[in-house]
XYZ file of C-alpha atoms in Angstrom:
563
model
C 38.060 51.458 126.167
C 42.015 51.958 126.274
C 43.087 55.455 126.628
C 46.333 57.279 125.804
C 47.872 60.617 126.695
C 48.246 63.431 124.329
C 51.810 64.610 123.716
C 52.277 67.938 125.588
C 54.530 70.808 124.388
C 55.358 74.301 125.587
C 52.892 76.512 127.534
C 50.816 78.964 125.674
C 51.214 81.736 128.298
C 54.087 82.693 130.461
C 54.270 80.611 133.583
C 51.336 78.464 132.376
C 51.168 74.619 132.168
C 52.339 72.616 129.133
C 49.949 72.665 126.172
C 47.657 70.909 125.419
C 46.393 70.092 128.994
C 46.789 66.524 130.345
C 43.996 64.701 128.548
C 43.343 60.986 128.039
C 42.144 59.871 124.665
C 40.839 56.462 123.382
C 43.452 54.316 121.660
C 40.949 53.429 118.724
C 41.193 56.936 117.384
C 40.665 58.560 114.125
C 43.156 57.931 111.197
C 46.111 60.143 111.138
C 45.198 61.981 107.954
C 41.855 63.159 109.572
C 43.501 64.940 112.426
C 42.622 68.655 112.181
C 43.904 71.684 113.944
C 40.474 73.229 113.902
C 39.937 71.793 117.378
C 42.815 74.193 118.582
C 40.532 77.217 118.365
C 37.439 75.250 118.930
C 38.522 74.348 122.372
C 38.984 77.946 123.489
C 35.650 79.043 125.008
C 36.926 82.404 126.413
C 39.471 84.955 125.200
C 43.129 84.162 125.851
C 43.578 87.469 127.485
C 40.915 86.693 129.929
C 41.893 83.095 130.730
C 44.643 82.747 133.355
C 45.197 79.071 132.641
C 44.624 77.681 129.254
C 44.587 74.196 130.615
C 41.340 75.119 132.548
C 39.502 76.319 129.451
C 38.213 73.015 128.116
C 34.655 71.702 127.761
C 33.546 68.331 128.955
C 32.460 65.769 126.492
C 30.521 62.826 127.993
C 31.340 60.587 124.927
C 35.087 61.151 125.010
C 35.815 59.860 128.451
C 37.580 63.063 129.311
C 36.520 64.818 132.436
C 36.523 68.537 132.412
C 37.853 70.547 135.381
C 35.470 71.346 138.117
C 36.005 75.068 137.710
C 35.649 75.228 133.879
C 35.010 78.564 132.597
C 31.668 79.275 130.733
C 31.731 79.652 126.931
C 31.350 82.950 125.312
C 28.103 84.507 124.497
C 26.839 84.840 121.019
C 28.510 87.544 119.039
C 31.700 87.604 121.404
C 35.166 87.138 119.832
C 38.284 85.305 121.093
C 41.764 86.696 120.118
C 44.641 84.470 119.465
C 47.835 85.005 121.329
C 50.433 86.359 118.906
C 53.893 84.954 118.895
C 57.398 85.586 117.363
C 57.681 87.109 113.908
C 58.420 84.817 110.868
C 61.247 87.093 109.586
C 63.863 89.276 111.318
C 62.380 92.550 112.097
C 58.879 91.601 111.211
C 55.612 91.764 113.001
C 54.432 89.201 115.541
C 52.766 86.071 113.931
C 49.920 85.650 113.098
C 49.028 89.143 111.863
C 46.286 90.987 113.760
C 44.072 91.481 110.672
C 44.491 88.120 109.153
C 43.520 85.911 111.961
C 40.339 87.475 113.251
C 37.276 85.272 113.481
C 33.920 85.448 115.438
C 34.070 82.494 117.868
C 34.923 78.811 118.227
C 33.998 76.575 115.227
C 30.864 74.508 115.230
C 31.601 70.864 114.251
C 29.126 68.230 113.356
C 28.393 65.291 115.522
C 30.503 62.889 113.410
C 33.518 65.306 113.803
C 32.877 65.360 117.540
C 32.892 61.612 117.851
C 35.829 61.538 115.490
C 37.966 63.979 117.658
C 37.125 61.976 120.718
C 39.178 59.050 119.362
C 42.610 60.185 118.113
C 44.890 57.273 117.488
C 48.181 58.788 118.057
C 48.606 60.906 121.173
C 51.687 62.643 119.680
C 50.314 63.221 116.151
C 48.883 66.652 116.992
C 49.432 69.272 119.645
C 46.175 71.014 118.885
C 43.393 68.336 119.202
C 40.610 68.974 121.797
C 37.133 67.947 122.503
C 34.277 70.275 120.938
C 32.247 72.025 123.390
C 28.638 71.003 124.248
C 27.333 74.229 122.808
C 29.031 73.400 119.439
C 27.478 69.987 119.358
C 23.990 71.417 120.142
C 24.524 73.986 117.380
C 25.467 71.277 114.900
C 22.406 69.208 115.846
C 20.092 72.244 115.523
C 21.411 73.025 112.066
C 22.181 69.723 110.420
C 21.724 71.102 106.961
C 24.813 73.378 107.363
C 27.295 70.897 108.325
C 25.978 67.668 106.721
C 27.675 68.287 103.282
C 31.025 68.905 104.860
C 30.677 65.759 106.955
C 29.865 63.753 103.955
C 32.585 65.015 101.817
C 35.517 64.598 104.167
C 36.185 62.876 107.571
C 36.502 66.178 109.333
C 35.024 69.547 108.012
C 34.316 72.928 109.328
C 31.743 75.624 108.437
C 32.309 78.532 106.207
C 35.855 77.675 104.857
C 37.475 80.431 102.757
C 39.509 77.952 100.499
C 42.891 79.493 101.374
C 45.349 76.626 101.573
C 47.779 76.589 104.435
C 51.490 76.186 103.996
C 52.796 72.805 105.433
C 55.808 72.898 107.732
C 57.918 70.369 109.890
C 56.273 67.269 111.305
C 55.168 67.298 114.888
C 56.814 63.920 115.712
C 60.078 62.412 114.503
C 59.447 60.604 111.270
C 55.749 61.829 110.883
C 54.236 63.662 108.031
C 54.466 67.446 107.598
C 51.962 69.584 109.620
C 49.267 70.500 108.995
C 47.967 67.501 106.974
C 47.636 67.678 103.169
C 44.496 69.683 102.138
C 44.387 71.870 105.207
C 42.864 75.284 104.684
C 41.818 78.294 106.729
C 38.134 78.548 107.947
C 35.909 80.883 109.626
C 34.398 79.941 112.971
C 30.537 80.249 112.828
C 29.687 78.539 116.091
C 28.577 81.923 117.566
C 25.397 81.787 115.421
C 22.053 80.944 117.268
C 20.893 77.363 116.785
C 17.565 78.546 115.192
C 19.349 79.999 111.979
C 18.793 78.098 108.752
C 21.527 77.281 106.268
C 21.092 80.547 104.203
C 21.147 82.666 107.307
C 24.380 80.923 108.291
C 25.948 81.636 104.981
C 24.912 85.311 105.172
C 26.474 85.399 108.659
C 29.712 83.818 107.308
C 29.828 86.364 104.616
C 29.432 89.284 106.919
C 32.224 87.772 109.085
C 34.542 87.534 106.070
C 33.779 91.282 105.038
C 34.415 92.584 108.611
C 36.658 90.065 110.523
C 37.312 90.732 114.176
C 40.386 89.721 116.209
C 39.710 86.147 116.996
C 40.921 82.550 116.662
C 42.036 80.668 113.614
C 40.894 77.103 112.966
C 42.207 74.482 110.573
C 40.098 71.937 108.745
C 40.874 69.186 106.302
C 39.674 70.197 102.841
C 38.811 68.165 99.858
C 41.694 66.435 97.764
C 41.584 69.230 95.221
C 42.804 71.908 97.652
C 45.635 74.026 96.317
C 48.461 74.263 98.933
C 51.260 75.074 96.532
C 51.090 78.761 97.199
C 53.703 79.756 99.951
C 53.056 82.183 102.780
C 53.993 85.870 102.168
C 57.317 86.763 103.374
C 59.643 89.745 103.380
C 62.763 89.213 101.224
C 65.892 89.630 103.257
C 68.472 87.761 101.034
C 69.480 88.638 97.509
C 71.256 86.452 95.078
C 74.947 87.094 94.982
C 77.774 86.107 92.880
C 78.189 82.293 92.287
C 81.324 81.038 94.123
C 82.633 79.496 90.929
C 83.304 83.032 89.734
C 85.011 84.095 92.847
C 88.515 85.350 92.382
C 91.434 83.545 93.925
C 92.843 85.197 97.038
C 95.872 87.201 96.479
C 99.099 85.497 97.380
C 101.168 86.932 100.161
C 104.178 88.827 98.916
C 107.436 86.808 99.182
C 109.880 88.053 101.798
C 112.693 87.562 99.136
C 110.805 89.749 96.494
C 110.900 93.353 97.516
C 108.026 95.658 97.019
C 108.125 98.739 94.746
C 109.052 101.121 97.495
C 111.790 98.690 98.709
C 113.156 98.416 95.142
C 113.340 102.157 94.582
C 114.978 102.473 97.998
C 117.520 99.845 97.139
C 118.431 101.447 93.807
C 118.764 104.778 95.444
C 121.034 103.327 98.122
C 123.219 101.630 95.377
C 123.476 104.919 93.632
C 124.487 106.629 96.790
C 127.108 103.892 97.469
C 128.361 104.308 93.952
C 128.759 108.035 94.548
C 130.631 107.422 97.746
C 132.972 104.989 96.029
C 133.720 107.338 93.224
C 134.346 110.104 95.780
C 136.602 107.773 97.719
C 138.570 106.940 94.633
C 139.181 110.586 93.794
C 140.069 111.394 97.412
C 142.538 108.594 97.614
C 144.151 109.478 94.378
C 144.587 113.047 95.605
C 145.867 111.884 98.887
C 148.426 109.529 97.360
C 149.765 112.323 95.135
C 151.058 114.258 97.990
C 154.782 114.307 98.716
C 154.333 112.511 102.045
C 152.422 109.665 100.544
C 154.819 109.490 97.596
C 157.745 108.827 99.947
C 155.604 106.344 101.838
C 154.711 104.282 98.747
C 158.463 104.297 97.742
C 159.517 102.982 101.136
C 156.692 100.484 101.270
C 155.506 99.471 97.829
C 153.088 96.824 99.021
C 155.375 93.712 99.474
C 158.611 92.634 101.042
C 161.225 90.091 100.085
C 160.611 86.805 102.034
C 163.365 86.024 104.751
C 163.509 82.378 103.354
C 164.012 81.671 99.666
C 161.304 79.432 98.265
C 160.810 77.937 94.670
C 158.271 80.008 92.803
C 155.109 78.593 91.299
C 152.249 76.335 92.386
C 152.459 72.402 92.499
C 149.655 70.388 91.287
C 148.715 69.376 94.775
C 148.116 73.015 95.554
C 145.693 73.310 92.564
C 143.791 70.214 93.739
C 143.570 71.334 97.305
C 142.327 74.605 96.124
C 139.523 73.114 94.039
C 138.365 70.735 96.707
C 138.493 73.519 99.229
C 136.292 75.637 97.015
C 133.812 72.813 96.294
C 133.501 71.853 99.920
C 133.200 75.412 101.201
C 130.220 76.269 98.910
C 128.269 73.144 100.108
C 129.232 73.742 103.703
C 127.809 77.198 103.616
C 124.636 76.055 101.884
C 123.998 73.181 104.315
C 124.947 75.391 107.320
C 122.397 78.002 106.314
C 119.882 75.198 105.790
C 120.407 73.881 109.128
C 119.679 77.369 110.771
C 116.428 77.872 108.836
C 115.093 74.208 108.989
C 112.551 74.124 111.683
C 110.863 70.686 111.083
C 113.258 68.231 109.341
C 111.605 65.525 107.114
C 114.439 63.014 107.122
C 116.725 61.913 109.970
C 119.957 59.938 110.217
C 120.810 57.657 113.149
C 124.317 56.260 113.682
C 124.525 52.405 114.090
C 124.536 51.402 117.711
C 123.498 54.814 118.969
C 119.760 55.404 118.844
C 120.024 58.593 120.859
C 122.394 60.246 118.295
C 119.468 60.801 116.008
C 119.895 64.066 113.846
C 118.441 65.483 110.759
C 119.799 64.443 107.336
C 120.802 68.195 106.672
C 122.775 68.333 109.852
C 124.510 65.074 109.000
C 125.427 66.269 105.555
C 126.880 69.467 106.995
C 128.984 67.562 109.414
C 130.178 65.126 106.810
C 131.212 67.983 104.662
C 133.095 69.519 107.635
C 135.058 66.247 108.098
C 135.987 66.178 104.372
C 137.016 69.917 104.616
C 139.151 69.245 107.717
C 140.869 66.305 106.048
C 141.555 68.390 102.842
C 142.828 71.353 104.993
C 145.217 69.149 107.179
C 146.719 67.618 103.941
C 147.174 71.115 102.512
C 148.900 72.478 105.664
C 151.124 69.374 105.929
C 152.248 69.739 102.297
C 152.593 73.457 102.675
C 154.924 73.010 105.599
C 156.951 69.968 104.038
C 157.579 71.962 100.750
C 158.471 75.242 102.468
C 155.709 77.100 100.660
C 154.399 78.253 104.095
C 156.742 81.272 103.788
C 154.363 82.535 101.057
C 151.383 82.773 103.429
C 153.112 83.375 106.849
C 154.475 86.784 107.658
C 158.310 86.764 108.426
C 158.833 90.471 108.928
C 157.070 93.342 110.701
C 157.237 95.218 107.452
C 154.149 93.240 106.501
C 151.895 95.716 108.251
C 152.985 99.060 106.539
C 153.178 97.187 103.162
C 149.662 95.868 103.735
C 148.368 99.408 104.400
C 150.168 100.659 101.193
C 148.684 97.897 99.088
C 145.201 98.557 100.498
C 145.392 102.359 99.668
C 146.532 101.409 96.182
C 143.618 99.146 95.753
C 141.153 101.894 96.905
C 142.740 104.306 94.356
C 142.300 101.791 91.579
C 145.940 102.069 90.781
C 146.741 98.346 91.328
C 149.973 97.508 93.087
C 152.582 95.625 91.035
C 152.154 91.894 92.063
C 153.148 88.500 90.715
C 151.574 85.775 92.762
C 153.616 83.179 90.950
C 156.669 84.376 92.847
C 155.384 86.211 95.998
C 152.019 87.606 97.376
C 151.750 91.233 98.435
C 151.488 91.966 102.071
C 147.690 92.376 102.098
C 147.200 89.033 100.334
C 149.672 87.275 102.788
C 147.781 88.628 105.832
C 144.479 87.582 104.308
C 145.568 84.016 103.514
C 147.324 83.634 106.791
C 144.165 84.743 108.687
C 141.910 82.402 106.672
C 144.167 79.399 107.035
C 145.620 79.551 110.544
C 142.832 81.510 112.404
C 139.453 81.307 110.787
C 139.620 77.688 109.769
C 140.619 76.456 113.255
C 137.832 78.572 114.805
C 135.408 77.015 112.487
C 136.623 73.604 113.398
C 136.610 74.122 117.176
C 133.202 75.692 117.335
C 131.715 73.216 115.029
C 133.073 70.332 116.913
C 131.626 71.724 120.252
C 128.126 71.912 118.690
C 128.296 68.503 116.897
C 127.428 65.031 118.438
C 131.120 64.118 118.552
C 131.545 66.255 121.593
C 131.927 63.991 124.660
C 128.713 64.447 126.657
C 130.167 63.031 129.912
C 132.894 65.674 130.119
C 131.088 67.930 132.536
C 134.100 70.062 133.466
C 135.176 70.435 129.814
C 131.646 71.462 128.753
C 131.517 73.895 131.601
C 134.820 75.439 130.681
C 133.767 75.793 127.032
C 130.001 76.289 126.960
C 128.163 75.560 123.751
C 126.730 79.129 123.780
C 130.245 80.459 123.086
C 130.597 78.093 120.129
C 127.232 79.128 118.551
C 128.164 82.787 119.149
C 131.408 82.399 117.194
C 130.520 79.854 114.487
C 128.112 82.020 112.400
C 130.461 85.175 112.383
C 133.258 82.861 111.217
C 131.082 81.728 108.298
C 130.363 85.369 107.426
C 134.179 85.954 107.367
C 134.591 83.158 104.851
C 131.821 84.521 102.642
C 133.324 87.942 102.671
C 136.882 86.555 101.818
C 135.512 84.457 98.963
C 133.767 87.585 97.369
C 136.908 89.696 97.760
C 139.198 86.980 96.425
C 137.097 86.136 93.467
C 136.733 89.828 92.591
C 140.452 90.554 92.773
C 141.250 87.415 90.708
C 139.179 88.727 87.729
C 140.071 92.420 88.140
C 143.837 91.890 88.463
C 144.381 89.789 85.445
C 141.796 86.870 85.053
C 143.571 84.583 82.542
C 147.045 84.897 84.284
C 145.531 84.185 87.753
C 143.297 81.319 86.522
C 146.250 79.707 84.882
C 148.130 79.868 88.361
C 145.248 78.516 90.442
C 143.749 75.768 88.061
C 146.435 74.812 85.590
C 149.693 75.357 87.474
C 151.109 77.498 84.620
C 152.989 80.798 85.006
C 156.340 82.408 84.747
C 158.706 84.568 86.971
C 158.224 87.821 84.993
C 154.446 87.153 84.734
C 154.331 87.616 80.855
C 154.437 83.941 79.796
C 151.027 82.139 79.669
C 149.298 85.472 79.892
C 147.138 84.665 76.890
C 146.626 80.905 77.551
C 143.031 79.752 78.130
C 143.709 76.425 80.025
C 143.120 77.679 83.309
C 139.863 79.368 82.275
C 138.331 76.161 80.854
C 139.311 74.172 83.857
C 137.782 76.913 85.961
C 134.467 76.377 83.909
C 134.538 72.699 84.540
C 135.024 73.281 88.263
C 132.021 75.679 88.321
C 129.994 73.013 86.531
C 130.955 70.440 89.173
C 130.099 72.789 92.042
C 126.749 73.609 90.445
C 125.956 69.847 90.108
C 126.916 69.400 93.695
C 124.572 72.291 94.748
C 121.509 70.886 93.074
C 122.314 67.308 94.061
C 122.390 68.258 97.827
C 118.886 67.020 98.539
C 117.409 64.134 100.460
C 116.637 62.006 97.372
C 120.405 61.753 96.528
C 121.760 62.156 100.124
C 119.571 59.437 101.708
C 121.389 56.414 99.800
C 124.701 57.854 100.806
C 123.754 58.344 104.339
C 122.384 54.740 104.583
C 126.019 53.563 104.127
C 126.979 55.021 107.486
C 123.738 54.673 109.519
C 120.022 54.478 109.374
C 117.867 56.958 107.520
C 114.253 57.347 108.575
C 111.428 59.799 108.079
C 109.566 61.973 110.506
């Protein structure tokens, strides 16, 4: 007869051998649905606490072909009990499983002769971890009382005496792809093998009833019940989780506050700061008016009214080329500042531009747009300066006398006192305006060009001595402050244009209309409407400065690619 080895698992005691013990079983074994766990407790002939090695506590069965160890322990006497080894709890913080009061039985179960022969031929060695041969004493007990076990043997392939009808909960399979364990219809039984063989069936039933009323700590056996066994009732458990709120009702996480949107404390602090600045401004105005009313300052204002007569005569007014240059300068300056700030804040560009024939000169599309605007701004500035020198109007923006400094101070004090100095830009700028325009055209603009050229890709990379003499760090340290100067100049310039006579100044700057005495064209709105159109064009350029519009233009001068 072919034999096979049972699948062995973890040891039942610390330091013991794997369970069940190494046992050979016939290959022509019982069907899988008849495998019972009753033999787990039936094979225990002595209490676990008294057995040092569970693998040595097996009975020999001459019909199974399994040889028992030479030093097999003797079975327990009648009336003795065997306690199961308790394991880990089923729930966190619970008691060890199985409970001490729920698993007490008298002694190993008595199985009928057909059961013994069926257990000796298990088909699948890995189908159960709890199959063992019945003891010789159990077989003798079954033979002595055939009336007690015959009905069970006839109704099912495997049965045990004195079942209590409590269905066991089925769990995971013992082998991969197998059925859940224990088999369907398994129920808890009481082991009555400790009864003497001479008892009759009624006596055995009375003994089983007594054992049910006063159970002792012992072993638990499992038997296959009839097909009508109820196994739907789950095992009792301690509730540790309660139903919470459904995820679909969960509120959305609060968005992080924007850095540009101040909080309430910041808003209140900002309002208080503005109020404080307003009070300081009012106080400065009153103080300056009081200071200028003194005799010393009256004499100073009379000597230096805020402007001086130019050393070279120049034709008054503004030529149309000056109006066009002024508009292009304003348009390009707004876009340059916007693209420059975008270059500083852009960490991971999404679109790149590469010049033709130079794959190493790859830059972001935003930087290309910034440099392209710089080139147009430089061209416009060069044309303006050339025409300024050719026509002689450079005298209007270049100081020609040292009187420019005291007159500039006088004009500044008058601006602070809100008593505007008498001016007529159509003929001559006051000294403060002249110094501001000169600084912007001949100092700030060249600094912006020189520092921008050093940081651009046009700088010669092989000029090591020149690069060492003019480090790029110097250019980066100067370029941004120059931009801040332009922003401050634009704010002050626009404010004074509207505060010192909006219609007159707009006619000068956008319509080339004015007079020597400053009274003509004072009520003409031509310059204002031209200014409105210019603002609309600048706004359109602001919103059009994005990759969707810039990419087709950039493709005309190189290759555009994504990240």
